[in-house]
Amino acid sequence: MLSRAKISTTTTYEAEHVIQPIYTGGDVALDRTGHILATCLGEETVVTDIRTGALLARVEADGEVSTALAITPNTSHLILCSRSLSMQIHTLKFSKEGDFSIRASLLKTLKPHVSPVVTIEVDHTGTLVATGSADGVIKIWDIRGAYLTHTFRGHNGVISALHFFESVQTEPNLRTSENGKKKKSRQSGTSQDEAMTSSEINGNTTTTTFRLASGGEDGHIRIWDLAKRKSIATLDSHVSVIRGLQFSPRANQIISASRDKTVIIWDAKSWKAVRVVPVFEVTEAVGFVQDGTFFYTGGENGKLRIWETNSGREITQEQVAGGEADGIVHVLHHSNLNFILSIHADQSLIFHSIDPLSNSERSTRSIEPLPILRRISGTHDEIIDLTYVTPERALLALATNSESLRLVSLSTAAHDTNSNNSSYFGADVALLEGHEDIIICLDVDWSGCWLATGAKDNTVRLWRIDHTQNSFQHFATFTGHAESIGAIALPNFPPPLGSAAYNNPLGHAPSFLLTGSQDKTVKKWEITKSHPFKGDPNAPRAIFTRKAHDKDINAISINHNSSLFASASQDRTVKIWSVEEGEVQGVLRGHRRGVWSVKFAPKDAPPLIGDNGPANISRGLILTGSGDKTVKIWSLSDYSCLRTLEGHTNSVLKVLWMPLSSTTATTSAPPPSTKKTLQIASAGGDGLVKIWDANTGETAVTLDNHTDRIWALTVNPATNTLVSGGGDSTVTFWKDTTFATVAANAAASTARVEQEQQLQNHIHYGSYRDAITLALQLNHPARLLALLQGVVDRQSPEPGSLTGVRAVDEVLASLSDSQLLLLMSRVRDWNTNARTAVVAQRVLAVVVRSYSAERLAGVKGHGWKDMLAALAAYTERHYKRVEGLMDESYVVDFTLREMEATGFVGEGQAM
């Protein structure tokens, strides 16, 4: 078994998991099962399984942003409309290989309107799709046939809402149809009874008519009869844009919502307004729930509200209005689902349980707002900082360019795919709210139970993280800085083993906290042992405040025993301070630009050889990354720079020390090495993560999976997994695959040595078939040439053999396409040299005579045609060379004959 001691540095990583955006604004569609979600992601559309978070399909349209999309209830088709005025219909088929993916195939591309499609709606059967454009025209299309069935005109301006529904009317059977002929549609060729069906029950005729309700920016609602192909009603009580329409079969009513802050319920028989409900907010979505007993609204306040249909009374208790980013832009719900999905302006998707509605009593008592089942972040925006939390490193905290902190699950355990509350890898677990401006920095203590956040609101908050109890509690707020918090640090040295603080970290908050701000000061805060309350005289206070730098402070780091801390600033310096007194111990100067990141070396760091020889590291090492594109390692003994690492092409934004390589990377890895190796990881504005050997200054590996600058970088000390996050809203988990790579390379090397020995044995014993096959497999052109050269140069070739050995001819005549392609590539190379051209021509002769023209023409492989062209060119050149030799031989014959004619024979004596 390969010893771990042979692996001295980390050399290979691979992206094991990636948390990436699924929604960046635009339209959203949900299938009937509530499992498959289609969302707009820039110029693409992604299809996601919301139970597992798995990306099922990524559909690229025509390079333009999608203006509307829809998915059929049974997930058979996806319809996309874009700014280029095109409409694409894609068929969706689930993979049969069990990899939980969907294969999307383009069925048809149409140009539905002369202006962009703004809204789109699919009927409940999944056969028809209606499109409404900015020119006020509505068109209905057959999805499977991809042809137009109806065109409706009547609105003035943009079509803002569409809804298919079926109207059922029961009348006494007093008359029959005058004739049974089916009236054919002039445009679609479909019969009228496809839009209207009738049945006779108890002497009454029940007629089902397929209809479409449409709303526009003119505030009018029109009802279109698909059988009669015309508008049968116009509802005009709204005075602003219609944003939502839905039909209730049980009550035979239509509900409409408008930006005029009202909801109107209409009778679907008389087309009169039954009730006008003022909602006092700009409403973007409305719909019936619980079979029409209630209806929901969502709008600019960002809160989902539930109302009684009969009374028009709001039954949810009053909710505090959210900000502009919290506004609801879409709401999705199907009658068979137990949740309502609201989509918000900040690209978050929230699942609300409707179970309280089924259990609520019909009384005047209000209910709490619908409980939130789960939350999905469509995009994490720009990842500014991140860190592992909980003792098991089961969660990841993300600062995402917002005032709220997101905690996401890192669980890889099996989950219940039938539950909408499953916690898959990357699922949002909690949203910590309290800051009033963007969170810039965060840090976690040694246990992972205490998390500190600093924000642009000039405050720091301390959070208590109890994942086992699903408790994420705000513990304390630190107020005192005059400007934004740019750096924060908690002590990361564990208490003595067996102590109360070690055994129960949740009950023992860190003893202090360090902060740095744009006000150019650093503060040390004392953390009270009990939970402070507002106005408490024992609330956190600064132990000391120091004017630290001339410019913004970007980073703070505390050493392993909490005796020193370092502050890095845009003034291009790093200062070393004592934690107790807050006095400067030393200053690191040498960077040409601002310093973005600083980190103390871990305890028991091995000796380091600097640029000028062995370094004095008795007091430890410190690492810095700067806007001058360099990483520097400094000695704390004399505050000198030991080594400068260059390689990034943009600012180095984050640096850290990798766990010493004696740490077992995986539970299945061999025993750790006793030799420790210092390694460094850095992330930069060039979108790259680099891992360096601190002793040599060489780059061990460069990791590339981001398209924008990387602001955040952390490492899991237990697994050596690196996590990077940046401006591209992507979080990448880099798995250390060094041992697996070395083991695989060692196994491959051993197998190769064995195969080479087998090749020599085959050549020695004359096993030409095995020898040629193995030489091709090992990709040994020299061995193969030597083998064939020996066959061609035989003193006594076998009769009837082109190469000289019939067994070789048989082998060359029975190769697979891949072997033939590889052999001919070698023949092409040999054919370019006159010394090896004889072997090449012999092999080529066997191939040409053994394989039919159809077989040779059907060989599939990269460069096959170019290879044959090169063979033909050099073969023609060799043929011309032989012809030249033949011509020269005639001159020799002529000379000899002339000499004989003059009387010279033998050794020059005359006849």
mmCIF file of C-alpha atoms in Angstrom, residues 45-270:
data_model
loop_
_atom_site.group_PDB
_atom_site.id
_atom_site.type_symbol
_atom_site.label_atom_id
_atom_site.label_comp_id
_atom_site.label_asym_id
_atom_site.label_seq_id
_atom_site.Cartn_x
_atom_site.Cartn_y
_atom_site.Cartn_z
ATOM 1 C CA THR A 45 -32.973 28.727 -18.809
ATOM 2 C CA VAL A 46 -32.239 26.108 -16.171
ATOM 3 C CA VAL A 47 -34.477 23.260 -15.039
ATOM 4 C CA THR A 48 -33.970 22.246 -11.408
ATOM 5 C CA ASP A 49 -35.309 19.530 -9.128
ATOM 6 C CA ILE A 50 -36.231 21.556 -6.056
ATOM 7 C CA ARG A 51 -36.272 18.434 -3.864
ATOM 8 C CA THR A 52 -32.565 17.737 -4.350
ATOM 9 C CA GLY A 53 -31.224 20.961 -5.790
ATOM 10 C CA ALA A 54 -29.939 19.013 -8.794
ATOM 11 C CA LEU A 55 -29.551 20.890 -12.062
ATOM 12 C CA LEU A 56 -31.491 18.738 -14.533
ATOM 13 C CA ALA A 57 -31.032 20.717 -17.734
ATOM 14 C CA ARG A 58 -29.505 23.911 -19.027
ATOM 15 C CA VAL A 59 -31.180 25.269 -22.148
ATOM 16 C CA GLU A 60 -29.512 27.938 -24.224
ATOM 17 C CA ALA A 61 -31.958 29.941 -26.287
ATOM 18 C CA ASP A 62 -30.792 32.280 -29.045
ATOM 19 C CA GLY A 63 -28.322 34.396 -27.115
ATOM 20 C CA GLU A 64 -30.937 36.886 -25.941
ATOM 21 C CA VAL A 65 -32.546 37.295 -22.517
ATOM 22 C CA SER A 66 -35.803 35.374 -22.118
ATOM 23 C CA THR A 67 -38.885 37.531 -21.660
ATOM 24 C CA ALA A 68 -41.284 34.693 -20.804
ATOM 25 C CA LEU A 69 -41.183 30.949 -20.229
ATOM 26 C CA ALA A 70 -43.623 28.150 -19.448
ATOM 27 C CA ILE A 71 -43.443 24.447 -18.712
ATOM 28 C CA THR A 72 -46.247 21.973 -19.348
ATOM 29 C CA PRO A 73 -47.903 20.364 -16.309
ATOM 30 C CA ASN A 74 -46.413 16.942 -17.100
ATOM 31 C CA THR A 75 -42.948 18.381 -17.851
ATOM 32 C CA SER A 76 -43.080 17.257 -21.468
ATOM 33 C CA HIS A 77 -42.323 20.620 -23.079
ATOM 34 C CA LEU A 78 -40.562 23.879 -22.270
ATOM 35 C CA ILE A 79 -41.537 27.052 -24.142
ATOM 36 C CA LEU A 80 -39.137 30.010 -24.230
ATOM 37 C CA CYS A 81 -39.708 33.497 -25.635
ATOM 38 C CA SER A 82 -36.858 35.977 -25.963
ATOM 39 C CA ARG A 83 -36.136 39.562 -26.875
ATOM 40 C CA SER A 84 -35.194 38.461 -30.381
ATOM 41 C CA LEU A 85 -38.957 37.912 -30.992
ATOM 42 C CA SER A 86 -38.498 34.154 -31.271
ATOM 43 C CA MET A 87 -40.366 31.390 -29.458
ATOM 44 C CA GLN A 88 -38.672 28.045 -28.969
ATOM 45 C CA ILE A 89 -40.538 24.853 -28.083
ATOM 46 C CA HIS A 90 -38.308 22.214 -26.474
ATOM 47 C CA THR A 91 -39.226 18.636 -25.673
ATOM 48 C CA LEU A 92 -38.066 17.406 -22.264
ATOM 49 C CA LYS A 93 -37.194 13.752 -21.682
ATOM 50 C CA PHE A 94 -35.877 12.322 -18.427
ATOM 51 C CA SER A 95 -32.668 10.348 -18.720
ATOM 52 C CA LYS A 96 -32.973 6.577 -18.458
ATOM 53 C CA GLU A 97 -29.447 6.169 -17.084
ATOM 54 C CA GLY A 98 -30.526 7.180 -13.593
ATOM 55 C CA ASP A 99 -28.347 10.294 -13.481
ATOM 56 C CA PHE A 100 -31.394 12.461 -12.756
ATOM 57 C CA SER A 101 -30.986 14.662 -15.796
ATOM 58 C CA ILE A 102 -33.316 15.915 -18.513
ATOM 59 C CA ARG A 103 -32.469 15.993 -22.182
ATOM 60 C CA ALA A 104 -33.916 19.068 -23.869
ATOM 61 C CA SER A 105 -34.390 18.904 -27.650
ATOM 62 C CA LEU A 106 -35.507 21.812 -29.792
ATOM 63 C CA LEU A 107 -38.814 20.964 -31.454
ATOM 64 C CA LYS A 108 -39.569 24.197 -33.289
ATOM 65 C CA THR A 109 -38.534 27.828 -33.466
ATOM 66 C CA LEU A 110 -41.308 30.311 -34.275
ATOM 67 C CA LYS A 111 -41.708 34.059 -34.554
ATOM 68 C CA PRO A 112 -45.019 34.520 -32.733
ATOM 69 C CA HIS A 113 -45.339 38.321 -32.678
ATOM 70 C CA VAL A 114 -43.874 41.470 -34.127
ATOM 71 C CA SER A 115 -42.976 42.679 -30.629
ATOM 72 C CA PRO A 116 -41.611 40.806 -27.581
ATOM 73 C CA VAL A 117 -43.795 38.289 -25.758
ATOM 74 C CA VAL A 118 -44.460 39.596 -22.251
ATOM 75 C CA THR A 119 -46.642 36.878 -20.757
ATOM 76 C CA ILE A 120 -47.244 33.220 -21.513
ATOM 77 C CA GLU A 121 -49.693 30.614 -20.207
ATOM 78 C CA VAL A 122 -50.127 26.856 -20.748
ATOM 79 C CA ASP A 123 -53.506 25.196 -20.316
ATOM 80 C CA HIS A 124 -54.005 22.391 -17.796
ATOM 81 C CA THR A 125 -53.865 19.689 -20.491
ATOM 82 C CA GLY A 126 -50.466 20.803 -21.703
ATOM 83 C CA THR A 127 -51.610 21.005 -25.340
ATOM 84 C CA LEU A 128 -52.114 24.745 -25.811
ATOM 85 C CA VAL A 129 -49.971 27.748 -25.016
ATOM 86 C CA ALA A 130 -51.105 31.374 -25.171
ATOM 87 C CA THR A 131 -48.705 34.232 -25.781
ATOM 88 C CA GLY A 132 -49.378 37.886 -25.097
ATOM 89 C CA SER A 133 -47.127 40.530 -26.548
ATOM 90 C CA ALA A 134 -46.352 44.190 -26.114
ATOM 91 C CA ASP A 135 -48.445 45.036 -29.189
ATOM 92 C CA GLY A 136 -51.683 43.922 -27.499
ATOM 93 C CA VAL A 137 -52.110 40.758 -29.617
ATOM 94 C CA ILE A 138 -52.834 37.337 -28.120
ATOM 95 C CA LYS A 139 -52.061 34.119 -29.962
ATOM 96 C CA ILE A 140 -52.766 30.508 -29.066
ATOM 97 C CA TRP A 141 -50.520 27.709 -30.296
ATOM 98 C CA ASP A 142 -50.683 23.947 -30.403
ATOM 99 C CA ILE A 143 -47.587 22.828 -28.476
ATOM 100 C CA ARG A 144 -46.998 19.406 -30.014
ATOM 101 C CA GLY A 145 -47.834 20.510 -33.535
ATOM 102 C CA ALA A 146 -46.153 23.909 -33.150
ATOM 103 C CA TYR A 147 -48.817 25.720 -35.186
ATOM 104 C CA LEU A 148 -51.126 28.685 -34.603
ATOM 105 C CA THR A 149 -54.730 28.009 -33.619
ATOM 106 C CA HIS A 150 -56.170 31.391 -32.563
ATOM 107 C CA THR A 151 -55.395 35.088 -32.839
ATOM 108 C CA PHE A 152 -57.176 37.644 -30.632
ATOM 109 C CA ARG A 153 -56.981 41.425 -30.814
ATOM 110 C CA GLY A 154 -58.707 43.984 -28.630
ATOM 111 C CA HIS A 155 -56.348 45.231 -25.942
ATOM 112 C CA ASN A 156 -54.617 48.570 -26.143
ATOM 113 C CA GLY A 157 -51.034 48.057 -25.047
ATOM 114 C CA VAL A 158 -49.075 45.303 -23.335
ATOM 115 C CA ILE A 159 -50.754 42.010 -22.410
ATOM 116 C CA SER A 160 -49.870 41.577 -18.745
ATOM 117 C CA ALA A 161 -51.876 38.498 -17.636
ATOM 118 C CA LEU A 162 -53.336 35.335 -19.215
ATOM 119 C CA HIS A 163 -55.313 32.429 -17.800
ATOM 120 C CA PHE A 164 -56.971 29.382 -19.432
ATOM 121 C CA PHE A 165 -60.114 28.030 -17.813
ATOM 122 C CA GLU A 166 -63.139 25.832 -18.561
ATOM 123 C CA SER A 167 -66.651 27.181 -18.116
ATOM 124 C CA VAL A 168 -69.291 24.528 -17.379
ATOM 125 C CA GLN A 169 -72.930 25.444 -18.126
ATOM 126 C CA THR A 170 -75.963 23.212 -17.515
ATOM 127 C CA GLU A 171 -79.177 23.849 -19.508
ATOM 128 C CA PRO A 172 -82.423 21.884 -20.057
ATOM 129 C CA ASN A 173 -82.279 19.727 -23.160
ATOM 130 C CA LEU A 174 -84.980 21.658 -25.098
ATOM 131 C CA ARG A 175 -83.373 21.621 -28.482
ATOM 132 C CA THR A 176 -80.817 19.703 -30.356
ATOM 133 C CA SER A 177 -78.190 20.738 -32.746
ATOM 134 C CA GLU A 178 -79.522 21.616 -36.191
ATOM 135 C CA ASN A 179 -76.877 19.544 -37.830
ATOM 136 C CA GLY A 180 -74.094 17.319 -36.625
ATOM 137 C CA LYS A 181 -71.462 18.671 -38.905
ATOM 138 C CA LYS A 182 -68.237 19.828 -37.402
ATOM 139 C CA LYS A 183 -67.217 23.327 -38.252
ATOM 140 C CA LYS A 184 -63.585 23.319 -39.209
ATOM 141 C CA SER A 185 -61.178 26.017 -38.154
ATOM 142 C CA ARG A 186 -59.862 27.936 -41.089
ATOM 143 C CA GLN A 187 -56.439 28.457 -39.555
ATOM 144 C CA SER A 188 -55.693 25.350 -37.531
ATOM 145 C CA GLY A 189 -57.746 22.655 -39.163
ATOM 146 C CA THR A 190 -59.132 21.646 -35.746
ATOM 147 C CA SER A 191 -62.825 21.078 -35.148
ATOM 148 C CA GLN A 192 -64.927 23.418 -33.063
ATOM 149 C CA ASP A 193 -65.852 20.680 -30.595
ATOM 150 C CA GLU A 194 -62.231 20.608 -29.450
ATOM 151 C CA ALA A 195 -62.935 23.963 -27.802
ATOM 152 C CA MET A 196 -66.438 22.995 -26.606
ATOM 153 C CA THR A 197 -67.732 19.624 -25.395
ATOM 154 C CA SER A 198 -71.267 18.604 -24.413
ATOM 155 C CA SER A 199 -72.797 15.750 -22.399
ATOM 156 C CA GLU A 200 -76.360 14.868 -21.363
ATOM 157 C CA ILE A 201 -77.032 14.158 -17.694
ATOM 158 C CA ASN A 202 -80.571 13.626 -16.289
ATOM 159 C CA GLY A 203 -82.160 15.249 -19.299
ATOM 160 C CA ASN A 204 -79.946 18.353 -19.011
ATOM 161 C CA THR A 205 -77.181 19.332 -21.366
ATOM 162 C CA THR A 206 -73.863 20.175 -19.713
ATOM 163 C CA THR A 207 -71.577 22.224 -21.949
ATOM 164 C CA THR A 208 -67.894 22.743 -21.215
ATOM 165 C CA THR A 209 -66.428 25.706 -23.028
ATOM 166 C CA PHE A 210 -62.708 26.406 -23.168
ATOM 167 C CA ARG A 211 -61.956 30.043 -22.558
ATOM 168 C CA LEU A 212 -59.059 32.400 -22.069
ATOM 169 C CA ALA A 213 -58.991 35.429 -19.782
ATOM 170 C CA SER A 214 -56.553 38.196 -20.622
ATOM 171 C CA GLY A 215 -55.567 41.392 -18.879
ATOM 172 C CA GLY A 216 -53.606 44.335 -20.177
ATOM 173 C CA GLU A 217 -51.964 47.538 -19.125
ATOM 174 C CA ASP A 218 -55.159 49.335 -20.169
ATOM 175 C CA GLY A 219 -56.816 47.900 -17.033
ATOM 176 C CA HIS A 220 -59.330 45.865 -19.057
ATOM 177 C CA ILE A 221 -60.009 42.148 -18.779
ATOM 178 C CA ARG A 222 -61.323 40.300 -21.797
ATOM 179 C CA ILE A 223 -62.870 36.842 -21.888
ATOM 180 C CA TRP A 224 -62.242 34.929 -25.121
ATOM 181 C CA ASP A 225 -64.318 31.946 -26.228
ATOM 182 C CA LEU A 226 -62.039 29.512 -28.066
ATOM 183 C CA ALA A 227 -64.997 27.870 -29.833
ATOM 184 C CA LYS A 228 -66.538 31.102 -31.089
ATOM 185 C CA ARG A 229 -63.110 32.706 -31.639
ATOM 186 C CA LYS A 230 -64.192 36.035 -30.214
ATOM 187 C CA SER A 231 -64.432 38.077 -27.061
ATOM 188 C CA ILE A 232 -67.612 37.381 -25.118
ATOM 189 C CA ALA A 233 -67.072 39.847 -22.260
ATOM 190 C CA THR A 234 -65.027 42.873 -21.278
ATOM 191 C CA LEU A 235 -64.452 43.634 -17.593
ATOM 192 C CA ASP A 236 -63.237 47.176 -16.999
ATOM 193 C CA SER A 237 -63.376 48.065 -13.310
ATOM 194 C CA HIS A 238 -59.605 48.246 -12.809
ATOM 195 C CA VAL A 239 -57.742 51.467 -13.520
ATOM 196 C CA SER A 240 -54.191 50.113 -13.789
ATOM 197 C CA VAL A 241 -52.201 47.186 -15.128
ATOM 198 C CA ILE A 242 -53.752 43.748 -14.575
ATOM 199 C CA ARG A 243 -51.150 41.511 -12.881
ATOM 200 C CA GLY A 244 -53.069 38.361 -11.986
ATOM 201 C CA LEU A 245 -56.042 36.290 -13.163
ATOM 202 C CA GLN A 246 -57.436 32.975 -11.963
ATOM 203 C CA PHE A 247 -60.688 30.988 -12.183
ATOM 204 C CA SER A 248 -62.413 28.978 -9.457
ATOM 205 C CA PRO A 249 -64.527 26.102 -10.883
ATOM 206 C CA ARG A 250 -66.321 25.518 -7.578
ATOM 207 C CA ALA A 251 -67.515 29.118 -7.179
ATOM 208 C CA ASN A 252 -67.596 29.781 -10.942
ATOM 209 C CA GLN A 253 -65.742 33.012 -10.309
ATOM 210 C CA ILE A 254 -62.721 34.832 -11.686
ATOM 211 C CA ILE A 255 -60.375 36.823 -9.500
ATOM 212 C CA SER A 256 -58.224 39.651 -10.806
ATOM 213 C CA ALA A 257 -55.489 41.781 -9.246
ATOM 214 C CA SER A 258 -54.151 45.086 -10.434
ATOM 215 C CA ARG A 259 -51.516 47.617 -9.580
ATOM 216 C CA ASP A 260 -54.377 49.914 -8.593
ATOM 217 C CA LYS A 261 -54.167 48.147 -5.180
ATOM 218 C CA THR A 262 -57.469 46.312 -5.562
ATOM 219 C CA VAL A 263 -58.607 42.729 -6.111
ATOM 220 C CA ILE A 264 -61.954 42.097 -7.834
ATOM 221 C CA ILE A 265 -63.958 38.882 -7.804
ATOM 222 C CA TRP A 266 -66.186 38.414 -10.885
ATOM 223 C CA ASP A 267 -69.128 36.128 -11.514
ATOM 224 C CA ALA A 268 -68.230 33.943 -14.500
ATOM 225 C CA LYS A 269 -71.848 33.745 -15.677
ATOM 226 C CA SER A 270 -73.040 37.328 -15.578
#
